[in-house]
Amino acid sequence: KLNVATVGGKMEAGAGARGGVVVEGEATVRVGFNVPANAVELARQVAAAPPIEQSGNEIRLRIPLDDATERAVTIAFRVQVPPGTAVVTTSESGETTIEGIAGAVSVRTQSSAITVRRLAGTAQVSTGSGAVVVDDVRGDLAVTTSSSSFRGTGLGGALRLRTQSGDVQAAFTGSGDVEVLTG
């Protein structure tokens, strides 16, 4: 299982070789009025010791725990996992792309775009604001948005979609129940 939590960094996860995991990351200095004076040094420290944990078959990529580093650094991740891996991502404002995964996928953001492509299993997608684009998901799909558009093509299973506002477009290649609720 891959479990990723970011604040503002971009997250990309895709299928790689069976049995192997590749994690690439980029730590960049934030721009803003409350960024610590030693932000460059904090970014170097994060780059030297990335926030990666492994426990059994679970890999966790996390945001820095201390307040100064969180205010100073944005971390973007690119991860390749075996195709059958379950993927769970959470982000406050980082764009997320998940591609080529056969395991269950769960993606949540507060305010950023989400793209999922070529998934063989089920997927749950949730965003406060940020467009959701889905292509070629063979399993059941559940999507919740507050103020975002949804565009789905090649949907192979059931669709459960809830949105307060935003355009909804869906095209299916398989069968399944469809439930769409919108404000």
XYZ file of C-alpha atoms in Angstrom:
183
model
C 0.000 0.000 0.000
C 1.207 3.494 -0.860
C 0.019 6.236 1.501
C 0.947 9.845 0.617
C 0.101 13.103 2.406
C 1.215 16.476 1.032
C 0.324 20.116 1.665
C 0.986 21.861 -1.639
C 3.250 19.600 -3.634
C 2.260 17.801 -6.789
C 1.725 14.047 -6.465
C 2.112 11.526 -9.285
C 1.792 7.774 -8.822
C 1.973 5.148 -11.529
C 2.624 1.501 -12.171
C 6.236 0.438 -12.328
C 8.007 -2.894 -12.213
C 6.553 -5.745 -10.188
C 8.221 -5.999 -6.796
C 9.948 -2.636 -6.967
C 9.146 0.859 -5.742
C 10.761 4.049 -7.012
C 10.232 7.326 -5.134
C 11.429 10.615 -6.575
C 10.831 13.886 -4.831
C 11.475 17.556 -5.090
C 11.696 19.908 -2.126
C 11.215 23.553 -3.071
C 11.215 26.700 -0.981
C 7.806 28.285 -0.508
C 7.200 31.944 -1.267
C 5.222 33.981 1.244
C 5.293 36.385 4.158
C 5.578 33.723 6.889
C 8.394 31.667 5.333
C 11.275 31.224 7.806
C 14.545 33.010 7.054
C 16.354 29.646 6.919
C 13.941 28.168 4.336
C 16.706 27.194 1.917
C 18.546 25.249 4.623
C 15.288 23.542 5.688
C 14.641 22.506 2.060
C 18.159 21.046 1.872
C 17.540 19.078 5.074
C 14.285 17.635 3.684
C 16.018 16.731 0.409
C 18.839 15.011 2.340
C 16.427 13.042 4.557
C 13.084 12.704 2.707
C 9.996 11.964 4.818
C 9.634 8.326 3.703
C 8.590 5.544 6.088
C 8.105 1.847 5.461
C 6.204 -0.516 7.701
C 5.769 -4.000 6.301
C 4.149 -3.647 2.874
C 3.105 -0.026 3.444
C 5.112 2.970 2.273
C 4.206 6.366 3.747
C 5.317 9.670 2.275
C 4.518 12.550 4.619
C 4.813 16.285 4.984
C 7.396 17.525 7.493
C 6.066 17.428 11.043
C 7.499 20.664 12.417
C 5.785 23.996 11.719
C 8.869 25.853 10.433
C 9.674 23.204 7.811
C 6.038 22.986 6.715
C 5.979 26.782 6.209
C 9.312 26.679 4.368
C 9.085 23.681 2.040
C 6.779 22.184 -0.549
C 7.408 18.560 -1.460
C 6.372 17.019 -4.780
C 6.437 13.224 -5.194
C 6.659 10.945 -8.250
C 6.225 7.321 -7.291
C 6.239 4.055 -9.222
C 4.742 1.048 -7.472
C 3.860 -2.494 -8.551
C 0.566 -2.371 -10.510
C -1.507 -4.184 -7.846
C -0.614 -1.715 -5.084
C -3.417 0.100 -3.252
C -2.848 3.877 -3.358
C -4.142 6.456 -0.848
C -3.275 10.159 -1.287
C -4.277 13.280 0.649
C -3.333 16.839 -0.280
C -4.389 20.319 0.741
C -3.575 21.972 -2.582
C -1.346 19.713 -4.623
C -2.398 18.454 -8.044
C -2.680 14.660 -8.037
C -2.322 12.181 -10.918
C -2.720 8.407 -10.498
C -2.152 6.181 -13.518
C -1.975 2.474 -14.376
C -2.826 1.091 -10.918
C -4.749 -2.191 -10.492
C -5.286 -1.903 -6.714
C -7.910 0.232 -4.996
C -7.282 3.994 -5.245
C -8.381 6.783 -2.881
C -7.526 10.418 -3.724
C -8.491 13.444 -1.624
C -7.585 17.120 -2.061
C -8.910 20.362 -0.611
C -8.340 22.545 -3.659
C -6.556 21.016 -6.583
C -7.072 19.062 -9.776
C -7.243 15.280 -9.723
C -6.578 13.032 -12.725
C -6.907 9.241 -12.656
C -6.252 7.060 -15.710
C -6.119 3.386 -16.577
C -7.230 1.975 -13.229
C -8.289 -1.664 -12.992
C -9.826 -1.483 -9.504
C -12.212 0.734 -7.602
C -11.538 4.419 -7.066
C -12.744 7.046 -4.581
C -12.065 10.678 -5.445
C -12.849 13.721 -3.289
C -12.021 17.407 -3.735
C -13.266 20.703 -2.386
C -12.392 22.607 -5.538
C -10.409 21.363 -8.468
C -11.427 19.649 -11.678
C -11.702 15.859 -11.658
C -10.711 14.041 -14.862
C -11.142 10.281 -15.062
C -10.305 8.013 -18.004
C -10.478 4.225 -18.286
C -11.468 3.155 -14.766
C -12.747 -0.426 -14.904
C -13.979 -0.695 -11.303
C -16.659 1.224 -9.455
C -16.024 4.951 -9.060
C -17.194 7.289 -6.272
C -16.584 11.045 -6.696
C -17.414 13.896 -4.291
C -16.745 17.566 -5.073
C -17.852 20.892 -3.623
C -17.279 23.170 -6.594
C -15.568 21.281 -9.371
C -16.280 19.894 -12.793
C -16.189 16.162 -13.482
C -15.250 14.615 -16.810
C -15.199 10.843 -17.035
C -14.548 8.706 -20.114
C -14.150 4.976 -20.476
C -15.967 4.235 -17.203
C -16.331 0.478 -16.816
C -18.357 0.161 -13.605
C -20.816 1.948 -11.392
C -20.575 5.713 -10.868
C -21.635 7.521 -7.695
C -21.097 11.271 -8.076
C -21.962 14.098 -5.667
C -21.219 17.749 -6.389
C -22.520 21.105 -5.195
C -21.622 22.891 -8.424
C -19.746 22.003 -11.545
C -20.287 20.528 -14.978
C -20.741 16.741 -15.129
C -19.841 14.662 -18.199
C -19.616 10.870 -18.161
C -19.175 8.242 -20.891
C -19.278 4.517 -20.167
C -17.725 1.425 -21.730
C -19.183 -1.013 -19.177
C -22.325 -1.453 -17.161
C -23.149 -0.392 -13.646
C -25.519 1.742 -11.615
C -25.241 5.496 -12.018
C -26.164 7.943 -9.259
C -25.501 11.661 -9.802
C -26.481 14.305 -7.250
C -25.731 17.973 -7.869
C -26.661 21.268 -6.211
